[in-house]
Amino acid sequence: MIPRVTQLIALSALTLTGLSAAPASAESSDSFRSAGRGSVELPPYLQCVPYAREQSGVQIYGNAHEWWDKAEGRFKRGNRPKVGAVMAFQPHRNMRLGHVAAVSKVIDKRTVLLRHANWSPINGRRGQIENDVRAIDVSRANDWSQVRVWYHPIQALGKTAWPVHGFIYSDKAPNFGRAATVARSATPPAPRRVAPVPTVNRKPSKPFQNAFADLNTSVSPARASERPAVSRPVARGRPASRKSVDDFASIIAKYDR
């Protein structure tokens, strides 16, 4: 019998391998996900649904795999790409919730450019926006029922043929000309510049210096200002009197802040 610890390690390795094979859009709901209870909360990342809705103008809500059925009776649907249309992906492999992407340009009968989010991990992070990336129709009938999509980690089209329901046509003009209003969370904010703290001027004031004018001591006012009290001041040529020591201590106490 295989020890339980060994079984758990093997199961974890298989799980990680399976997850890494799927694009980041494996979970494409409207909600943002964070780390579990008791762990450090991760920054939110952008899902495919709100970005496709904003870019295309197709106002459908819910998980990506629900869009095709929800569009029935509300939006026109078909199997030919048009600018502004939403390409609705079917759930496939680890992409259990489907995926949606807006068509930004039609190149030819088998090639389009897409605008979508949460497909490729970029710089080790999910939820990234990719604008005007290539997708090609690999179906035999050229009906866009299967597509391959640009995958950033390999800088090429992915090898998987993803099944597609078809295209949902928007009844509004696409929003490709303006910036996204949804939070991208693609890159961390740049560090804020902090002004340097000015150096403190330690030169004693004139009243402080004048207070030592009558004292016969070799301790300079500049050095004295750095010391709260002096028990043994050194005089030039002769020892300092007790009165000088007392006066010196009282002056230090007066100007010490």
PDB file of C-alpha atoms in Angstrom:
ATOM      1  CA  MET A   1       0.000   0.000   0.000  1.00  0.00           C
ATOM      2  CA  ILE A   2       1.269   3.498  -0.883  1.00  0.00           C
ATOM      3  CA  PRO A   3       1.704   5.680   2.215  1.00  0.00           C
ATOM      4  CA  ARG A   4      -0.927   8.409   2.554  1.00  0.00           C
ATOM      5  CA  VAL A   5       1.668  11.190   2.423  1.00  0.00           C
ATOM      6  CA  THR A   6       2.948   9.883  -0.915  1.00  0.00           C
ATOM      7  CA  GLN A   7      -0.610   9.725  -2.254  1.00  0.00           C
ATOM      8  CA  LEU A   8      -1.268  13.340  -1.270  1.00  0.00           C
ATOM      9  CA  ILE A   9       1.958  14.535  -2.919  1.00  0.00           C
ATOM     10  CA  ALA A  10       1.104  12.694  -6.147  1.00  0.00           C
ATOM     11  CA  LEU A  11      -2.462  14.060  -6.134  1.00  0.00           C
ATOM     12  CA  SER A  12      -1.173  17.627  -5.653  1.00  0.00           C
ATOM     13  CA  ALA A  13       1.239  17.242  -8.557  1.00  0.00           C
ATOM     14  CA  LEU A  14      -1.536  15.972 -10.859  1.00  0.00           C
ATOM     15  CA  THR A  15      -3.808  18.847  -9.818  1.00  0.00           C
ATOM     16  CA  LEU A  16      -1.177  21.476 -10.550  1.00  0.00           C
ATOM     17  CA  THR A  17      -0.373  19.878 -13.891  1.00  0.00           C
ATOM     18  CA  GLY A  18      -4.042  19.908 -14.889  1.00  0.00           C
ATOM     19  CA  LEU A  19      -4.527  23.538 -13.936  1.00  0.00           C
ATOM     20  CA  SER A  20      -1.453  24.727 -15.787  1.00  0.00           C
ATOM     21  CA  ALA A  21      -2.717  23.195 -19.030  1.00  0.00           C
ATOM     22  CA  ALA A  22      -5.797  25.432 -19.149  1.00  0.00           C
ATOM     23  CA  PRO A  23      -5.904  29.140 -19.980  1.00  0.00           C
ATOM     24  CA  ALA A  24      -6.539  31.649 -17.237  1.00  0.00           C
ATOM     25  CA  SER A  25     -10.193  31.861 -18.312  1.00  0.00           C
ATOM     26  CA  ALA A  26     -10.965  28.504 -16.699  1.00  0.00           C
ATOM     27  CA  GLU A  27     -13.014  30.507 -14.190  1.00  0.00           C
ATOM     28  CA  SER A  28     -14.776  33.364 -15.933  1.00  0.00           C
ATOM     29  CA  SER A  29     -17.612  34.430 -13.625  1.00  0.00           C
ATOM     30  CA  ASP A  30     -18.555  38.037 -12.851  1.00  0.00           C
ATOM     31  CA  SER A  31     -17.207  37.833  -9.327  1.00  0.00           C
ATOM     32  CA  PHE A  32     -13.632  38.420  -8.238  1.00  0.00           C
ATOM     33  CA  ARG A  33     -11.916  35.685  -6.268  1.00  0.00           C
ATOM     34  CA  SER A  34      -9.537  36.158  -3.369  1.00  0.00           C
ATOM     35  CA  ALA A  35      -7.337  33.952  -1.221  1.00  0.00           C
ATOM     36  CA  GLY A  36      -8.906  31.581   1.284  1.00  0.00           C
ATOM     37  CA  ARG A  37      -9.629  32.321   4.921  1.00  0.00           C
ATOM     38  CA  GLY A  38      -6.545  32.767   7.036  1.00  0.00           C
ATOM     39  CA  SER A  39      -4.254  33.475   4.071  1.00  0.00           C
ATOM     40  CA  VAL A  40      -3.019  36.703   2.535  1.00  0.00           C
ATOM     41  CA  GLU A  41      -5.663  38.258   0.278  1.00  0.00           C
ATOM     42  CA  LEU A  42      -4.615  38.447  -3.365  1.00  0.00           C
ATOM     43  CA  PRO A  43      -5.260  41.480  -5.551  1.00  0.00           C
ATOM     44  CA  PRO A  44      -8.476  41.216  -7.575  1.00  0.00           C
ATOM     45  CA  TYR A  45      -8.096  40.347 -11.241  1.00  0.00           C
ATOM     46  CA  LEU A  46     -10.258  41.196 -14.223  1.00  0.00           C
ATOM     47  CA  GLN A  47     -12.609  38.507 -15.493  1.00  0.00           C
ATOM     48  CA  CYS A  48     -13.506  38.011 -19.145  1.00  0.00           C
ATOM     49  CA  VAL A  49     -17.218  38.799 -18.707  1.00  0.00           C
ATOM     50  CA  PRO A  50     -17.143  42.490 -17.639  1.00  0.00           C
ATOM     51  CA  TYR A  51     -14.454  43.323 -20.194  1.00  0.00           C
ATOM     52  CA  ALA A  52     -16.325  41.673 -23.081  1.00  0.00           C
ATOM     53  CA  ARG A  53     -19.521  43.423 -21.981  1.00  0.00           C
ATOM     54  CA  GLU A  54     -17.829  46.828 -21.901  1.00  0.00           C
ATOM     55  CA  GLN A  55     -15.944  46.468 -25.179  1.00  0.00           C
ATOM     56  CA  SER A  56     -18.834  45.009 -27.213  1.00  0.00           C
ATOM     57  CA  GLY A  57     -21.844  46.713 -25.655  1.00  0.00           C
ATOM     58  CA  VAL A  58     -23.607  43.340 -25.318  1.00  0.00           C
ATOM     59  CA  GLN A  59     -25.311  43.711 -21.944  1.00  0.00           C
ATOM     60  CA  ILE A  60     -25.518  40.129 -20.717  1.00  0.00           C
ATOM     61  CA  TYR A  61     -24.664  39.100 -17.157  1.00  0.00           C
ATOM     62  CA  GLY A  62     -23.708  35.816 -15.564  1.00  0.00           C
ATOM     63  CA  ASN A  63     -21.040  33.245 -16.286  1.00  0.00           C
ATOM     64  CA  ALA A  64     -19.551  33.172 -19.773  1.00  0.00           C
ATOM     65  CA  HIS A  65     -21.030  29.766 -20.643  1.00  0.00           C
ATOM     66  CA  GLU A  66     -24.525  31.196 -20.073  1.00  0.00           C
ATOM     67  CA  TRP A  67     -24.235  34.022 -22.587  1.00  0.00           C
ATOM     68  CA  TRP A  68     -25.197  32.052 -25.689  1.00  0.00           C
ATOM     69  CA  ASP A  69     -28.545  30.897 -24.270  1.00  0.00           C
ATOM     70  CA  LYS A  70     -29.279  34.234 -22.579  1.00  0.00           C
ATOM     71  CA  ALA A  71     -28.748  36.047 -25.885  1.00  0.00           C
ATOM     72  CA  GLU A  72     -31.633  34.159 -27.519  1.00  0.00           C
ATOM     73  CA  GLY A  73     -34.501  36.554 -28.261  1.00  0.00           C
ATOM     74  CA  ARG A  74     -32.452  39.572 -27.151  1.00  0.00           C
ATOM     75  CA  PHE A  75     -29.531  39.696 -29.580  1.00  0.00           C
ATOM     76  CA  LYS A  76     -28.911  38.284 -33.020  1.00  0.00           C
ATOM     77  CA  ARG A  77     -26.633  35.258 -33.163  1.00  0.00           C
ATOM     78  CA  GLY A  78     -24.688  33.587 -35.952  1.00  0.00           C
ATOM     79  CA  ASN A  79     -21.523  31.817 -37.031  1.00  0.00           C
ATOM     80  CA  ARG A  80     -19.827  34.654 -38.931  1.00  0.00           C
ATOM     81  CA  PRO A  81     -17.530  37.134 -37.175  1.00  0.00           C
ATOM     82  CA  LYS A  82     -18.312  40.856 -37.201  1.00  0.00           C
ATOM     83  CA  VAL A  83     -16.578  43.769 -35.533  1.00  0.00           C
ATOM     84  CA  GLY A  84     -18.129  44.297 -32.100  1.00  0.00           C
ATOM     85  CA  ALA A  85     -19.592  40.796 -31.900  1.00  0.00           C
ATOM     86  CA  VAL A  86     -18.909  38.538 -28.917  1.00  0.00           C
ATOM     87  CA  MET A  87     -17.298  35.171 -29.565  1.00  0.00           C
ATOM     88  CA  ALA A  88     -18.930  32.801 -27.069  1.00  0.00           C
ATOM     89  CA  PHE A  89     -16.748  29.831 -26.129  1.00  0.00           C
ATOM     90  CA  GLN A  90     -18.182  26.556 -24.880  1.00  0.00           C
ATOM     91  CA  PRO A  91     -16.901  25.008 -21.642  1.00  0.00           C
ATOM     92  CA  HIS A  92     -14.030  22.705 -22.529  1.00  0.00           C
ATOM     93  CA  ARG A  93     -11.493  20.792 -20.476  1.00  0.00           C
ATOM     94  CA  ASN A  94     -10.542  22.877 -17.429  1.00  0.00           C
ATOM     95  CA  MET A  95     -12.313  25.955 -18.822  1.00  0.00           C
ATOM     96  CA  ARG A  96     -15.494  24.915 -17.052  1.00  0.00           C
ATOM     97  CA  LEU A  97     -17.247  28.295 -17.116  1.00  0.00           C
ATOM     98  CA  GLY A  98     -16.584  29.111 -20.749  1.00  0.00           C
ATOM     99  CA  HIS A  99     -15.154  32.348 -22.092  1.00  0.00           C
ATOM    100  CA  VAL A 100     -16.296  35.437 -24.012  1.00  0.00           C
ATOM    101  CA  ALA A 101     -14.252  37.804 -26.187  1.00  0.00           C
ATOM    102  CA  ALA A 102     -15.068  40.811 -28.358  1.00  0.00           C
ATOM    103  CA  VAL A 103     -14.099  40.790 -32.049  1.00  0.00           C
ATOM    104  CA  SER A 104     -12.088  43.944 -32.794  1.00  0.00           C
ATOM    105  CA  LYS A 105     -11.180  43.233 -36.440  1.00  0.00           C
ATOM    106  CA  VAL A 106     -11.924  40.698 -39.172  1.00  0.00           C
ATOM    107  CA  ILE A 107      -8.734  39.901 -41.108  1.00  0.00           C
ATOM    108  CA  ASP A 108     -10.068  37.254 -43.486  1.00  0.00           C
ATOM    109  CA  LYS A 109     -12.575  34.422 -43.504  1.00  0.00           C
ATOM    110  CA  ARG A 110     -10.507  32.430 -41.016  1.00  0.00           C
ATOM    111  CA  THR A 111      -8.710  35.095 -38.976  1.00  0.00           C
ATOM    112  CA  VAL A 112      -9.946  37.698 -36.500  1.00  0.00           C
ATOM    113  CA  LEU A 113      -8.495  39.864 -33.762  1.00  0.00           C
ATOM    114  CA  LEU A 114      -9.969  39.638 -30.271  1.00  0.00           C
ATOM    115  CA  ARG A 115     -10.130  41.848 -27.213  1.00  0.00           C
ATOM    116  CA  HIS A 116     -10.518  39.816 -24.052  1.00  0.00           C
ATOM    117  CA  ALA A 117      -9.379  39.398 -20.453  1.00  0.00           C
ATOM    118  CA  ASN A 118      -8.293  36.545 -18.195  1.00  0.00           C
ATOM    119  CA  TRP A 119      -7.071  34.252 -20.963  1.00  0.00           C
ATOM    120  CA  SER A 120      -3.264  34.299 -20.818  1.00  0.00           C
ATOM    121  CA  PRO A 121      -1.246  34.611 -17.623  1.00  0.00           C
ATOM    122  CA  ILE A 122       1.153  37.530 -18.129  1.00  0.00           C
ATOM    123  CA  ASN A 123       4.117  38.159 -15.824  1.00  0.00           C
ATOM    124  CA  GLY A 124       2.877  35.320 -13.660  1.00  0.00           C
ATOM    125  CA  ARG A 125      -0.527  36.911 -13.047  1.00  0.00           C
ATOM    126  CA  ARG A 126      -4.031  36.081 -14.181  1.00  0.00           C
ATOM    127  CA  GLY A 127      -6.721  38.572 -15.116  1.00  0.00           C
ATOM    128  CA  GLN A 128      -4.708  40.345 -17.780  1.00  0.00           C
ATOM    129  CA  ILE A 129      -6.201  42.301 -20.686  1.00  0.00           C
ATOM    130  CA  GLU A 130      -5.132  41.348 -24.215  1.00  0.00           C
ATOM    131  CA  ASN A 131      -6.192  43.665 -27.016  1.00  0.00           C
ATOM    132  CA  ASP A 132      -6.183  42.795 -30.729  1.00  0.00           C
ATOM    133  CA  VAL A 133      -4.751  39.285 -30.406  1.00  0.00           C
ATOM    134  CA  ARG A 134      -5.184  36.734 -33.152  1.00  0.00           C
ATOM    135  CA  ALA A 135      -7.671  33.876 -33.291  1.00  0.00           C
ATOM    136  CA  ILE A 136      -8.109  31.521 -36.249  1.00  0.00           C
ATOM    137  CA  ASP A 137     -10.927  29.247 -37.308  1.00  0.00           C
ATOM    138  CA  VAL A 138      -9.726  25.640 -37.499  1.00  0.00           C
ATOM    139  CA  SER A 139     -13.081  24.015 -38.193  1.00  0.00           C
ATOM    140  CA  ARG A 140     -13.384  21.902 -41.355  1.00  0.00           C
ATOM    141  CA  ALA A 141     -16.492  23.742 -42.560  1.00  0.00           C
ATOM    142  CA  ASN A 142     -15.129  27.199 -41.805  1.00  0.00           C
ATOM    143  CA  ASP A 143     -18.120  27.777 -39.516  1.00  0.00           C
ATOM    144  CA  TRP A 144     -16.051  29.056 -36.559  1.00  0.00           C
ATOM    145  CA  SER A 145     -17.090  26.144 -34.380  1.00  0.00           C
ATOM    146  CA  GLN A 146     -13.449  25.577 -33.331  1.00  0.00           C
ATOM    147  CA  VAL A 147     -10.726  28.184 -32.866  1.00  0.00           C
ATOM    148  CA  ARG A 148      -7.134  28.482 -31.788  1.00  0.00           C
ATOM    149  CA  VAL A 149      -6.242  31.620 -29.827  1.00  0.00           C
ATOM    150  CA  TRP A 150      -3.029  33.562 -29.223  1.00  0.00           C
ATOM    151  CA  TYR A 151      -1.413  32.458 -25.948  1.00  0.00           C
ATOM    152  CA  HIS A 152       1.016  34.949 -24.427  1.00  0.00           C
ATOM    153  CA  PRO A 153       3.363  32.549 -22.542  1.00  0.00           C
ATOM    154  CA  ILE A 154       4.433  30.871 -25.790  1.00  0.00           C
ATOM    155  CA  GLN A 155       4.100  34.005 -27.979  1.00  0.00           C
ATOM    156  CA  ALA A 156       2.123  32.035 -30.551  1.00  0.00           C
ATOM    157  CA  LEU A 157      -1.271  30.526 -31.198  1.00  0.00           C
ATOM    158  CA  GLY A 158      -2.201  27.924 -28.620  1.00  0.00           C
ATOM    159  CA  LYS A 159      -2.365  24.314 -29.744  1.00  0.00           C
ATOM    160  CA  THR A 160      -5.849  23.624 -28.354  1.00  0.00           C
ATOM    161  CA  ALA A 161      -8.872  23.846 -30.660  1.00  0.00           C
ATOM    162  CA  TRP A 162     -11.461  25.499 -28.432  1.00  0.00           C
ATOM    163  CA  PRO A 163     -15.162  24.818 -29.220  1.00  0.00           C
ATOM    164  CA  VAL A 164     -17.270  27.918 -29.880  1.00  0.00           C
ATOM    165  CA  HIS A 165     -21.051  28.384 -29.757  1.00  0.00           C
ATOM    166  CA  GLY A 166     -20.904  31.224 -32.267  1.00  0.00           C
ATOM    167  CA  PHE A 167     -21.116  35.011 -32.296  1.00  0.00           C
ATOM    168  CA  ILE A 168     -23.497  37.304 -30.416  1.00  0.00           C
ATOM    169  CA  TYR A 169     -24.015  40.505 -32.397  1.00  0.00           C
ATOM    170  CA  SER A 170     -24.189  43.780 -30.510  1.00  0.00           C
ATOM    171  CA  ASP A 171     -26.973  46.302 -31.080  1.00  0.00           C
ATOM    172  CA  LYS A 172     -24.587  49.135 -30.126  1.00  0.00           C
ATOM    173  CA  ALA A 173     -21.346  50.484 -31.507  1.00  0.00           C
ATOM    174  CA  PRO A 174     -18.282  48.848 -29.890  1.00  0.00           C
ATOM    175  CA  ASN A 175     -16.279  50.801 -27.339  1.00  0.00           C
ATOM    176  CA  PHE A 176     -12.848  50.154 -28.829  1.00  0.00           C
ATOM    177  CA  GLY A 177     -12.037  53.855 -29.115  1.00  0.00           C
ATOM    178  CA  ARG A 178     -12.076  54.620 -25.377  1.00  0.00           C
ATOM    179  CA  ALA A 179     -10.178  53.262 -22.423  1.00  0.00           C
ATOM    180  CA  ALA A 180     -11.628  50.576 -20.222  1.00  0.00           C
ATOM    181  CA  THR A 181     -13.526  51.831 -17.180  1.00  0.00           C
ATOM    182  CA  VAL A 182     -13.378  48.546 -15.303  1.00  0.00           C
ATOM    183  CA  ALA A 183     -10.424  48.017 -12.998  1.00  0.00           C
ATOM    184  CA  ARG A 184      -7.678  46.269 -14.912  1.00  0.00           C
ATOM    185  CA  SER A 185      -5.506  45.093 -12.008  1.00  0.00           C
ATOM    186  CA  ALA A 186      -2.984  44.120 -14.635  1.00  0.00           C
ATOM    187  CA  THR A 187       0.082  45.797 -13.180  1.00  0.00           C
ATOM    188  CA  PRO A 188       0.818  47.010  -9.694  1.00  0.00           C
ATOM    189  CA  PRO A 189       0.844  50.806  -9.229  1.00  0.00           C
ATOM    190  CA  ALA A 190       4.186  52.564  -9.599  1.00  0.00           C
ATOM    191  CA  PRO A 191       5.854  53.425  -6.311  1.00  0.00           C
ATOM    192  CA  ARG A 192       5.057  56.935  -5.123  1.00  0.00           C
ATOM    193  CA  ARG A 193       7.933  59.384  -4.993  1.00  0.00           C
ATOM    194  CA  VAL A 194       8.684  60.635  -1.501  1.00  0.00           C
ATOM    195  CA  ALA A 195      10.465  63.959  -1.005  1.00  0.00           C
ATOM    196  CA  PRO A 196      13.745  63.617   0.911  1.00  0.00           C
ATOM    197  CA  VAL A 197      13.705  64.818   4.510  1.00  0.00           C
ATOM    198  CA  PRO A 198      15.822  67.992   4.821  1.00  0.00           C
ATOM    199  CA  THR A 199      18.891  67.849   7.031  1.00  0.00           C
ATOM    200  CA  VAL A 200      18.331  69.450  10.423  1.00  0.00           C
ATOM    201  CA  ASN A 201      20.418  72.589  10.945  1.00  0.00           C
ATOM    202  CA  ARG A 202      22.242  71.954  14.179  1.00  0.00           C
ATOM    203  CA  LYS A 203      23.889  75.407  14.417  1.00  0.00           C
ATOM    204  CA  PRO A 204      22.917  76.923  17.798  1.00  0.00           C
ATOM    205  CA  SER A 205      20.961  80.182  17.894  1.00  0.00           C
ATOM    206  CA  LYS A 206      22.563  83.506  18.850  1.00  0.00           C
ATOM    207  CA  PRO A 207      20.763  83.682  22.233  1.00  0.00           C
ATOM    208  CA  PHE A 208      22.149  80.233  23.024  1.00  0.00           C
ATOM    209  CA  GLN A 209      25.681  81.289  22.081  1.00  0.00           C
ATOM    210  CA  ASN A 210      25.441  84.536  24.061  1.00  0.00           C
ATOM    211  CA  ALA A 211      24.479  82.616  27.166  1.00  0.00           C
ATOM    212  CA  PHE A 212      27.985  81.100  27.199  1.00  0.00           C
ATOM    213  CA  ALA A 213      29.843  84.352  26.568  1.00  0.00           C
ATOM    214  CA  ASP A 214      30.781  84.885  30.248  1.00  0.00           C
ATOM    215  CA  LEU A 215      31.724  81.279  30.966  1.00  0.00           C
ATOM    216  CA  ASN A 216      35.426  80.362  31.012  1.00  0.00           C
ATOM    217  CA  THR A 217      35.096  76.948  29.372  1.00  0.00           C
ATOM    218  CA  SER A 218      36.546  75.187  26.389  1.00  0.00           C
ATOM    219  CA  VAL A 219      33.305  73.409  25.479  1.00  0.00           C
ATOM    220  CA  SER A 220      31.870  75.026  22.351  1.00  0.00           C
ATOM    221  CA  PRO A 221      28.185  75.905  22.187  1.00  0.00           C
ATOM    222  CA  ALA A 222      27.782  73.634  19.123  1.00  0.00           C
ATOM    223  CA  ARG A 223      29.054  70.634  21.106  1.00  0.00           C
ATOM    224  CA  ALA A 224      27.177  71.653  24.216  1.00  0.00           C
ATOM    225  CA  SER A 225      23.858  71.686  22.343  1.00  0.00           C
ATOM    226  CA  GLU A 226      24.267  67.964  21.649  1.00  0.00           C
ATOM    227  CA  ARG A 227      24.769  67.084  25.344  1.00  0.00           C
ATOM    228  CA  PRO A 228      21.970  67.307  27.959  1.00  0.00           C
ATOM    229  CA  ALA A 229      24.371  67.954  30.851  1.00  0.00           C
ATOM    230  CA  VAL A 230      28.091  68.238  31.542  1.00  0.00           C
ATOM    231  CA  SER A 231      29.473  67.154  34.880  1.00  0.00           C
ATOM    232  CA  ARG A 232      33.158  67.853  34.188  1.00  0.00           C
ATOM    233  CA  PRO A 233      33.682  70.833  31.842  1.00  0.00           C
ATOM    234  CA  VAL A 234      37.312  71.390  30.904  1.00  0.00           C
ATOM    235  CA  ALA A 235      38.638  74.955  31.385  1.00  0.00           C
ATOM    236  CA  ARG A 236      41.506  76.566  29.551  1.00  0.00           C
ATOM    237  CA  GLY A 237      44.514  77.029  31.891  1.00  0.00           C
ATOM    238  CA  ARG A 238      42.664  76.465  35.184  1.00  0.00           C
ATOM    239  CA  PRO A 239      39.862  74.295  36.549  1.00  0.00           C
ATOM    240  CA  ALA A 240      36.345  75.642  36.179  1.00  0.00           C
ATOM    241  CA  SER A 241      34.741  77.028  39.327  1.00  0.00           C
ATOM    242  CA  ARG A 242      31.701  75.436  40.904  1.00  0.00           C
ATOM    243  CA  LYS A 243      29.652  78.476  39.908  1.00  0.00           C
ATOM    244  CA  SER A 244      30.685  78.096  36.268  1.00  0.00           C
ATOM    245  CA  VAL A 245      29.645  74.451  36.322  1.00  0.00           C
ATOM    246  CA  ASP A 246      26.261  75.302  37.832  1.00  0.00           C
ATOM    247  CA  ASP A 247      25.693  78.130  35.343  1.00  0.00           C
ATOM    248  CA  PHE A 248      26.672  75.862  32.460  1.00  0.00           C
ATOM    249  CA  ALA A 249      24.235  73.117  33.571  1.00  0.00           C
ATOM    250  CA  SER A 250      21.389  75.589  34.019  1.00  0.00           C
ATOM    251  CA  ILE A 251      21.915  77.049  30.550  1.00  0.00           C
ATOM    252  CA  ILE A 252      21.915  73.580  28.986  1.00  0.00           C
ATOM    253  CA  ALA A 253      18.686  72.719  30.818  1.00  0.00           C
ATOM    254  CA  LYS A 254      17.071  75.984  29.678  1.00  0.00           C
ATOM    255  CA  TYR A 255      17.787  75.496  25.969  1.00  0.00           C
ATOM    256  CA  ASP A 256      17.417  71.735  25.845  1.00  0.00           C
ATOM    257  CA  ARG A 257      14.192  70.902  24.030  1.00  0.00           C
TER     258      ARG A 257
END
